[in-house]
mmCIF file of C-alpha atoms in Angstrom:
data_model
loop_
_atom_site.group_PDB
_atom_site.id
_atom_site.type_symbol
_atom_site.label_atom_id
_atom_site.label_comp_id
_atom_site.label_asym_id
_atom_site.label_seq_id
_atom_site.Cartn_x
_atom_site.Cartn_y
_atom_site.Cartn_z
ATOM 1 C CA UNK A 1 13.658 -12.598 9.517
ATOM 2 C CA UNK A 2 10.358 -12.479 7.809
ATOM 3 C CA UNK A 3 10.167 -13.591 4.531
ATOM 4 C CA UNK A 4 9.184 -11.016 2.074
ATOM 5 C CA UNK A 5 9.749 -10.693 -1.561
ATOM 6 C CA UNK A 6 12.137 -7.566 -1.990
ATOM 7 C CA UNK A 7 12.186 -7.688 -5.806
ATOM 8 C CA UNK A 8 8.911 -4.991 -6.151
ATOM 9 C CA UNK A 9 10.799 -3.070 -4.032
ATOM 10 C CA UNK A 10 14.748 -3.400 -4.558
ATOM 11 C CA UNK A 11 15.290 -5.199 -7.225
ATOM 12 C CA UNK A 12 19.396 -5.255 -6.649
ATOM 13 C CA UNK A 13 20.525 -8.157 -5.375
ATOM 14 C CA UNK A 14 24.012 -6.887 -4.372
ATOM 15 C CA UNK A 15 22.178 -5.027 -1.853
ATOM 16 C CA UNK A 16 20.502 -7.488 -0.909
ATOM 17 C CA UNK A 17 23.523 -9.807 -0.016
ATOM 18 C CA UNK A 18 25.613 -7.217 1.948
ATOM 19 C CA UNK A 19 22.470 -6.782 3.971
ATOM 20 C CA UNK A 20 22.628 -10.573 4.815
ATOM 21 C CA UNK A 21 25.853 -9.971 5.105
ATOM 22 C CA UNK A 22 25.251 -7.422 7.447
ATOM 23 C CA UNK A 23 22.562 -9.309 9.194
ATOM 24 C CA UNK A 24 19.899 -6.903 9.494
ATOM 25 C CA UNK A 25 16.620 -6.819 7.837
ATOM 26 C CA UNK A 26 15.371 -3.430 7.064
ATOM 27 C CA UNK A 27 12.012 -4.816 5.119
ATOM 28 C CA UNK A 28 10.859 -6.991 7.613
ATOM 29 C CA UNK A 29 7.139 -6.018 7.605
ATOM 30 C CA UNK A 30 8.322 -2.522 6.430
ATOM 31 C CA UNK A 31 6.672 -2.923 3.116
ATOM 32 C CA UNK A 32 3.137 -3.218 4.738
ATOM 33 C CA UNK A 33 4.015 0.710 6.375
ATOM 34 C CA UNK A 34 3.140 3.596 4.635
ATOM 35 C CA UNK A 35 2.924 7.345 6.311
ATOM 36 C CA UNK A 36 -0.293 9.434 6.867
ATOM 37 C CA UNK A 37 -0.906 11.464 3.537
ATOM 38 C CA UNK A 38 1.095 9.102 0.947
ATOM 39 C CA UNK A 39 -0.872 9.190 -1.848
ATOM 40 C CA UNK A 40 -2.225 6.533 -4.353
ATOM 41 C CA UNK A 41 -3.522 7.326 -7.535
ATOM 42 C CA UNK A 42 -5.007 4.661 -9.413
ATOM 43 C CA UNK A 43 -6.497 4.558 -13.128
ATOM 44 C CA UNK A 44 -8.214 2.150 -15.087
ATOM 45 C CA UNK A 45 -8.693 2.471 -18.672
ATOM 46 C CA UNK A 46 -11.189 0.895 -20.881
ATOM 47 C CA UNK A 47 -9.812 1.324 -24.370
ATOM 48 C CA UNK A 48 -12.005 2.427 -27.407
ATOM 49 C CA UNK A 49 -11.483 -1.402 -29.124
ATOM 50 C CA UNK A 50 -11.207 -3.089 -26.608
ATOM 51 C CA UNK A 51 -9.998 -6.102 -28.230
ATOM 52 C CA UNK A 52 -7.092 -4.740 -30.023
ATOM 53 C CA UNK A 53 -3.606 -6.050 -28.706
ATOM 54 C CA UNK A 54 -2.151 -2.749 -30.528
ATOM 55 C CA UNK A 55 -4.201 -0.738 -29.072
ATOM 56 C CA UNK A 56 -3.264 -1.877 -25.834
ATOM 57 C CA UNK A 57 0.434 -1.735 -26.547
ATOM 58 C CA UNK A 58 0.312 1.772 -28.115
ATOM 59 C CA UNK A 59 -1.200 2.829 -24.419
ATOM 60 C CA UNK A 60 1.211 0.822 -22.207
ATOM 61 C CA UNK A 61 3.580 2.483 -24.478
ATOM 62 C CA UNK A 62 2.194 5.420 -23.397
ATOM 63 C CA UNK A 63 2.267 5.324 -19.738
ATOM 64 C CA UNK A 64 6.086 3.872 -20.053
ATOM 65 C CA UNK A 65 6.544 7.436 -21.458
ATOM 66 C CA UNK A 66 4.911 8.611 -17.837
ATOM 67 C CA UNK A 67 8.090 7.067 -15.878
ATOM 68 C CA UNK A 68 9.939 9.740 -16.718
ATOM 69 C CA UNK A 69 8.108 12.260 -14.285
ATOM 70 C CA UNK A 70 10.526 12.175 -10.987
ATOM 71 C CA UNK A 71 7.655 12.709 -8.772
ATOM 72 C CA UNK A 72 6.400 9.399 -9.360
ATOM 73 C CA UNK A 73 7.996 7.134 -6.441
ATOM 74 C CA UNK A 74 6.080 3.500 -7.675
ATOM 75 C CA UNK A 75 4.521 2.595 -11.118
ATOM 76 C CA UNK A 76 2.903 -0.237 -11.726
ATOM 77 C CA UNK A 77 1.045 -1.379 -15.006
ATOM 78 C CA UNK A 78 -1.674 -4.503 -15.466
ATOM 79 C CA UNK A 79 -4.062 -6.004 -16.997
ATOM 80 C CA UNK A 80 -7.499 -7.772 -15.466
ATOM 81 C CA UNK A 81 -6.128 -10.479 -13.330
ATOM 82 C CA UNK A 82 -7.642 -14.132 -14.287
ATOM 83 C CA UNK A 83 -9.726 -13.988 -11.083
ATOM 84 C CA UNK A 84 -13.421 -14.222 -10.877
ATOM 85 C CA UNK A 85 -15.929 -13.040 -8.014
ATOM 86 C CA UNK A 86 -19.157 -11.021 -8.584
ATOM 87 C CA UNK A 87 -17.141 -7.904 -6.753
ATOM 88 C CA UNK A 88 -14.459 -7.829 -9.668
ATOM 89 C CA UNK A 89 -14.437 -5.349 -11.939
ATOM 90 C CA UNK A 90 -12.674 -7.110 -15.134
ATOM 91 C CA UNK A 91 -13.950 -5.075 -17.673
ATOM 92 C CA UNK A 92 -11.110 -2.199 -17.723
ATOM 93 C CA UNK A 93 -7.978 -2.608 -20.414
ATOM 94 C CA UNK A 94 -5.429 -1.312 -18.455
ATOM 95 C CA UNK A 95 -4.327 -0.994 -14.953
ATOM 96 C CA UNK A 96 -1.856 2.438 -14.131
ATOM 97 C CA UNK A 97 -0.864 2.871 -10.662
ATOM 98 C CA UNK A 98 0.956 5.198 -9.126
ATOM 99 C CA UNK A 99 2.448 6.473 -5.899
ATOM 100 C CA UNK A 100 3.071 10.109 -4.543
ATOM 101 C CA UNK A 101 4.689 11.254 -1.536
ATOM 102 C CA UNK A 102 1.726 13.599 -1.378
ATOM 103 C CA UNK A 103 -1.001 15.339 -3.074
ATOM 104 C CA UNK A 104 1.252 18.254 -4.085
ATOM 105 C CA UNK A 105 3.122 15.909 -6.284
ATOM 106 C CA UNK A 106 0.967 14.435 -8.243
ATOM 107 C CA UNK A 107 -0.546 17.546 -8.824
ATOM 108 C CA UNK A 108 2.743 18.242 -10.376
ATOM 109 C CA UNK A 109 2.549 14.739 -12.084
ATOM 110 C CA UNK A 110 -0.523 16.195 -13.791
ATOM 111 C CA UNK A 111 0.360 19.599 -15.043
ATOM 112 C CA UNK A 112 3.947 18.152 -16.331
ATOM 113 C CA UNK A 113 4.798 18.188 -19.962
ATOM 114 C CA UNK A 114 5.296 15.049 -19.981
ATOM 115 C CA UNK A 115 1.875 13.818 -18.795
ATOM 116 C CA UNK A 116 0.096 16.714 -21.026
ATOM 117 C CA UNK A 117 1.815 15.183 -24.365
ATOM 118 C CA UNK A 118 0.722 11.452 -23.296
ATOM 119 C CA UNK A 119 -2.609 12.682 -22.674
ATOM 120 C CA UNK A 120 -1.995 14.811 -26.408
ATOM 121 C CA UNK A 121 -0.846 11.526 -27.763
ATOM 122 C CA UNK A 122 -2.590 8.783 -26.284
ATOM 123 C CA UNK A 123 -6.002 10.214 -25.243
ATOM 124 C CA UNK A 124 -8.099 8.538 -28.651
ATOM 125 C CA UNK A 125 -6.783 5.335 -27.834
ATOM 126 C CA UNK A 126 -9.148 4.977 -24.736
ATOM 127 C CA UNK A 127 -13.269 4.932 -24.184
ATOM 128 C CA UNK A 128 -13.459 5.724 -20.717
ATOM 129 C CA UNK A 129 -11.271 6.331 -18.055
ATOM 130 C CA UNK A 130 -11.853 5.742 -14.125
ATOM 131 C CA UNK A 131 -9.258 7.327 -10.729
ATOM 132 C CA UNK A 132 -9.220 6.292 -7.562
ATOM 133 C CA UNK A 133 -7.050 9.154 -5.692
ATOM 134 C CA UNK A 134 -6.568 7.990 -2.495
ATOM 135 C CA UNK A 135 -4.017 9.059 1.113
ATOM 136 C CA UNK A 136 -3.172 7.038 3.430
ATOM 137 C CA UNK A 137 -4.793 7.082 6.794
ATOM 138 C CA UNK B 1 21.647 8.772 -6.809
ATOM 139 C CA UNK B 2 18.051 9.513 -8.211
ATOM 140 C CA UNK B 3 15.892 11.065 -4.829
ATOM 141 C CA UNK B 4 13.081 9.007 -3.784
ATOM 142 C CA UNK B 5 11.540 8.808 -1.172
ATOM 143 C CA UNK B 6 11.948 5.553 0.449
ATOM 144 C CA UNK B 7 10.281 5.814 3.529
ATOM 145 C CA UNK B 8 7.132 3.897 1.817
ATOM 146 C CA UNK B 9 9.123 0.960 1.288
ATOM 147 C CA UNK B 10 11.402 1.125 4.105
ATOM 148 C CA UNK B 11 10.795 3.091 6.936
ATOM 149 C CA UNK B 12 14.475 1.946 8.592
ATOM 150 C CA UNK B 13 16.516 4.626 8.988
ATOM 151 C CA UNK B 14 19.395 2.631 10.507
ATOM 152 C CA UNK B 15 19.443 0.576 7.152
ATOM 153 C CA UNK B 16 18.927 3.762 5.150
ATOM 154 C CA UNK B 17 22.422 5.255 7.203
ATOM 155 C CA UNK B 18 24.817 2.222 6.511
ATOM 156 C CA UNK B 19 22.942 1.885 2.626
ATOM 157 C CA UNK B 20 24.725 5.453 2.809
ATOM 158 C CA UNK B 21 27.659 4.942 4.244
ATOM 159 C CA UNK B 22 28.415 1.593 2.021
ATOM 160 C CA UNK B 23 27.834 4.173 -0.827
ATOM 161 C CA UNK B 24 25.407 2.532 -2.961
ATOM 162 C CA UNK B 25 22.237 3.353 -4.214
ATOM 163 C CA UNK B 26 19.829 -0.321 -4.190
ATOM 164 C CA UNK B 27 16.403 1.882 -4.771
ATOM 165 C CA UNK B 28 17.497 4.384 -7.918
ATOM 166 C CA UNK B 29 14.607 4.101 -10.001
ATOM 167 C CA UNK B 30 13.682 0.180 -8.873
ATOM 168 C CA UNK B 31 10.519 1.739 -6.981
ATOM 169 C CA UNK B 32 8.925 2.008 -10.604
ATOM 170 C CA UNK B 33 9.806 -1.401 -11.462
ATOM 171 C CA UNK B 34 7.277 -4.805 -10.676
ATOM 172 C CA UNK B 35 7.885 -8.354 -12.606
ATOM 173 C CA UNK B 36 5.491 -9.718 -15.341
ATOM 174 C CA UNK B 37 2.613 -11.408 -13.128
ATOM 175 C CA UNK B 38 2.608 -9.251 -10.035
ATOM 176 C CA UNK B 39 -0.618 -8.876 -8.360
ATOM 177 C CA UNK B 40 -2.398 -5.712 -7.349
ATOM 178 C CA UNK B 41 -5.645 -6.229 -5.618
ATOM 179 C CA UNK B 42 -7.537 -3.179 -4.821
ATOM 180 C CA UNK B 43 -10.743 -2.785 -2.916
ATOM 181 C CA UNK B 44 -12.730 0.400 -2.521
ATOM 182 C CA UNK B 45 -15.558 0.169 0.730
ATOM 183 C CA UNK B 46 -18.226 1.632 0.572
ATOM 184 C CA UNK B 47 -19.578 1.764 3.891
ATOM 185 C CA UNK B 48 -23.235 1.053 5.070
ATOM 186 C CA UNK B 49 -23.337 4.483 7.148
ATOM 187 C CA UNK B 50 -20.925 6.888 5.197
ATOM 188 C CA UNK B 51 -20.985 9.442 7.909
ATOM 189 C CA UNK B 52 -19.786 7.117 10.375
ATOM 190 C CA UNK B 53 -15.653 7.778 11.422
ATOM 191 C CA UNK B 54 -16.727 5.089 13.888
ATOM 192 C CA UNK B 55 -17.491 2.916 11.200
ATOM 193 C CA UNK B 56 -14.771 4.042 9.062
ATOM 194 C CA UNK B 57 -12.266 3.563 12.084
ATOM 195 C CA UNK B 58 -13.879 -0.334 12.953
ATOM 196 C CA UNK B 59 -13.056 -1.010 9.362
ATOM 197 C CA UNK B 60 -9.766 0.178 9.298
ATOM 198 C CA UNK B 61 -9.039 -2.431 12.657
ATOM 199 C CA UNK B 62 -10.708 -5.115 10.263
ATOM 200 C CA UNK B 63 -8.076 -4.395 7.636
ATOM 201 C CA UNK B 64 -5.272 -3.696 9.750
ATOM 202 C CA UNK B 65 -5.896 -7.163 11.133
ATOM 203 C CA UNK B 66 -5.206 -8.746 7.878
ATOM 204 C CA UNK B 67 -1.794 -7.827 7.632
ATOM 205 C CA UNK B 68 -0.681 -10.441 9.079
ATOM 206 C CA UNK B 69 -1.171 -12.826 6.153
ATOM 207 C CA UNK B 70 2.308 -13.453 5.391
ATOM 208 C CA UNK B 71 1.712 -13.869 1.576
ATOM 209 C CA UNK B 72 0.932 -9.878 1.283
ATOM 210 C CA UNK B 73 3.986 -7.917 0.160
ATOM 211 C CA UNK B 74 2.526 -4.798 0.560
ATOM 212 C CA UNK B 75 -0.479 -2.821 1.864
ATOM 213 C CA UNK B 76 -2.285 0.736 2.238
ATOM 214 C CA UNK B 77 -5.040 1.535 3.690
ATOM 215 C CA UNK B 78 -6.496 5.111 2.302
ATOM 216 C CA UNK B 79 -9.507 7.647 1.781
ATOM 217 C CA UNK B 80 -10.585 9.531 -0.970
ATOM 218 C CA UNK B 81 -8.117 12.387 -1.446
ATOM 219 C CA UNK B 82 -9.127 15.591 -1.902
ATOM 220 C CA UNK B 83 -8.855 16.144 -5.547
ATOM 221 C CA UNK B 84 -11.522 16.968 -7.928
ATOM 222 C CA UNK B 85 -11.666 16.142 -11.907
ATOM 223 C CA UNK B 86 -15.030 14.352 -13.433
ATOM 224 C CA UNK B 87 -12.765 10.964 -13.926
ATOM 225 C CA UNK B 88 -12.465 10.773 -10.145
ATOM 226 C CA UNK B 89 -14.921 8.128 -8.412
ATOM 227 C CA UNK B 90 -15.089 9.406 -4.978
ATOM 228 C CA UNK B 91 -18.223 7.899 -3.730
ATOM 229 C CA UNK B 92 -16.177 4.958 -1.200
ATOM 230 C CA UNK B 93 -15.311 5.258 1.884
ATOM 231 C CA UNK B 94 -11.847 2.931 2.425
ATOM 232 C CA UNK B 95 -9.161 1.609 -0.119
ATOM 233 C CA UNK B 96 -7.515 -1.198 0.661
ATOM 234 C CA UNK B 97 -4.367 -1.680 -1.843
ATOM 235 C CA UNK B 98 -2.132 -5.149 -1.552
ATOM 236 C CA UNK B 99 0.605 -6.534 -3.616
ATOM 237 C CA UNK B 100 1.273 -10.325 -4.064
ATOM 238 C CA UNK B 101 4.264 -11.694 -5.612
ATOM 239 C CA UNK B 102 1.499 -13.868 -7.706
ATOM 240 C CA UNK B 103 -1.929 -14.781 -8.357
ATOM 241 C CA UNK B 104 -1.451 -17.838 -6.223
ATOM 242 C CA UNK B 105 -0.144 -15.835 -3.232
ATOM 243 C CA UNK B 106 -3.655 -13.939 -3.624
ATOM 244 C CA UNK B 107 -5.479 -16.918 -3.288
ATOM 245 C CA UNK B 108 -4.011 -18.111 -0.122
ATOM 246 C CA UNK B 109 -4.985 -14.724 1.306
ATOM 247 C CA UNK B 110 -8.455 -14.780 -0.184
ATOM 248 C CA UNK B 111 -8.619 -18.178 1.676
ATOM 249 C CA UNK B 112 -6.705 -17.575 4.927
ATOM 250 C CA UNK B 113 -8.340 -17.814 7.886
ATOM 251 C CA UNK B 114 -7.658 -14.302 9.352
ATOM 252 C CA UNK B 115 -9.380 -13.174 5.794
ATOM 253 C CA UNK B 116 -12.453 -15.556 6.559
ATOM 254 C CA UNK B 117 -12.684 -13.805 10.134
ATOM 255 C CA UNK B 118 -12.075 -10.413 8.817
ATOM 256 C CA UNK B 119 -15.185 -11.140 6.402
ATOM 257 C CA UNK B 120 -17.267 -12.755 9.703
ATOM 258 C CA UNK B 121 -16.197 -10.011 12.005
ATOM 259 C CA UNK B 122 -16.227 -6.950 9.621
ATOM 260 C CA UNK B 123 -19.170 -7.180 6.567
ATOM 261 C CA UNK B 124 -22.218 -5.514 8.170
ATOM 262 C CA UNK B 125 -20.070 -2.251 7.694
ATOM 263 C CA UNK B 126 -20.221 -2.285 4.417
ATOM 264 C CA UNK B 127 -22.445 -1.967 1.910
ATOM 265 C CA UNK B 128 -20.937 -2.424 -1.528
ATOM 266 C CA UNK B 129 -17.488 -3.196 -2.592
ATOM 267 C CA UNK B 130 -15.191 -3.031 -5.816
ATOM 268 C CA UNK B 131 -12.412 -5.091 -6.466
ATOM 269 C CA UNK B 132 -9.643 -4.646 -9.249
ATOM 270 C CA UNK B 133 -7.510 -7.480 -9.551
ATOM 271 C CA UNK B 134 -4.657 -6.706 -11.654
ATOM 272 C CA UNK B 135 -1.439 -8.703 -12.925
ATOM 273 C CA UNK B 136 1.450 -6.608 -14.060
ATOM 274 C CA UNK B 137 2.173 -6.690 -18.035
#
């Protein structure tokens, strides 16, 4: 059994024991699959003051709010990772990515209440915002 | 038991049958949830001859090779999607998307050998690239 971190993914270890149990193992490599279409939208936000921790929070706060839209099947949020080659981009605040199923649903994702009140609430916070909306080949 | 799809993470439907039949629900809602200090490396392509789908496709081996680096936990390989707002950058060819359980993990694959062939076998395709390396908050 390949040897791949399920917490990303699972995140309940009862599962996680019965499957043992079971002796199967349903993620081997499984993670590294996606389908044809699956769609990844990635933003990266540059806030207005860059250096203010509140700031920051008050976004991140923000985009927790964004979890609540039932189309979204992954969220992840960051920060600039400690890395440093002349390809990285470091200069953004805040990392938000998300996955779809498919284009239709994050084009509900946008038009939902919920995202229209972030964006209502949130949008002074940040300078400059850049999305990457990608499917999967 | 929240829908989602699971097919990104899984893709077993044998697992996903007994899950079922055991009656318990391991992925309600834990797709949207990542640790403090997981990595997201992201890398848009922009290819040397844009027009080229032969190109494109030789790139996509190139990555597809790489997934054999045991340390990644997760990875997509997309195109720009068809959406259109003035935020979008749609200019690259090829996203490449990976998870790590850790900055470390990310090193070893920056460092691995199938990456250091990947980069000998696979760079005079493209022209520029952008990385976002990300830890989760």
């Amino acid at each position: 059994m390949k040897k791949l971190s399920r917490r990303s993914f699972l995140g309940n270890s009862t599962f996680l024991s019965v499957a043992g149990l079971l002796g199967f193992a349903p993620l081997a490599g499984s993670g590294k699959r996606a389908q044809k279409g699956d769609f990844v939208h990635h933003v990266y936000f540059w806030l207005k003051n860059p250096g203010s921790k509140e700031d920051k929070a008050k976004l991140i706060e923000g985009l927790n709010t964004l979890k609540a839209i039932k189309q979204i099947q992954l969220a992840r949020i960051g920060e600039p990772a400690p890395t440093n080659r002349d390809v990285i981009e470091k200069g953004y605040d805040v990392s938000w990515l998300l996955f779809f199923d498919n284009l239709e649903d994050e084009e509900i994702y946008q038009k939902h209440p919920v995202h229209l009140k972030f964006v209502e609430n949130y949008s002074h916070l940040w300078d400059k915002v850049i999305v990457y909306d990608s499917v999967d080949v």
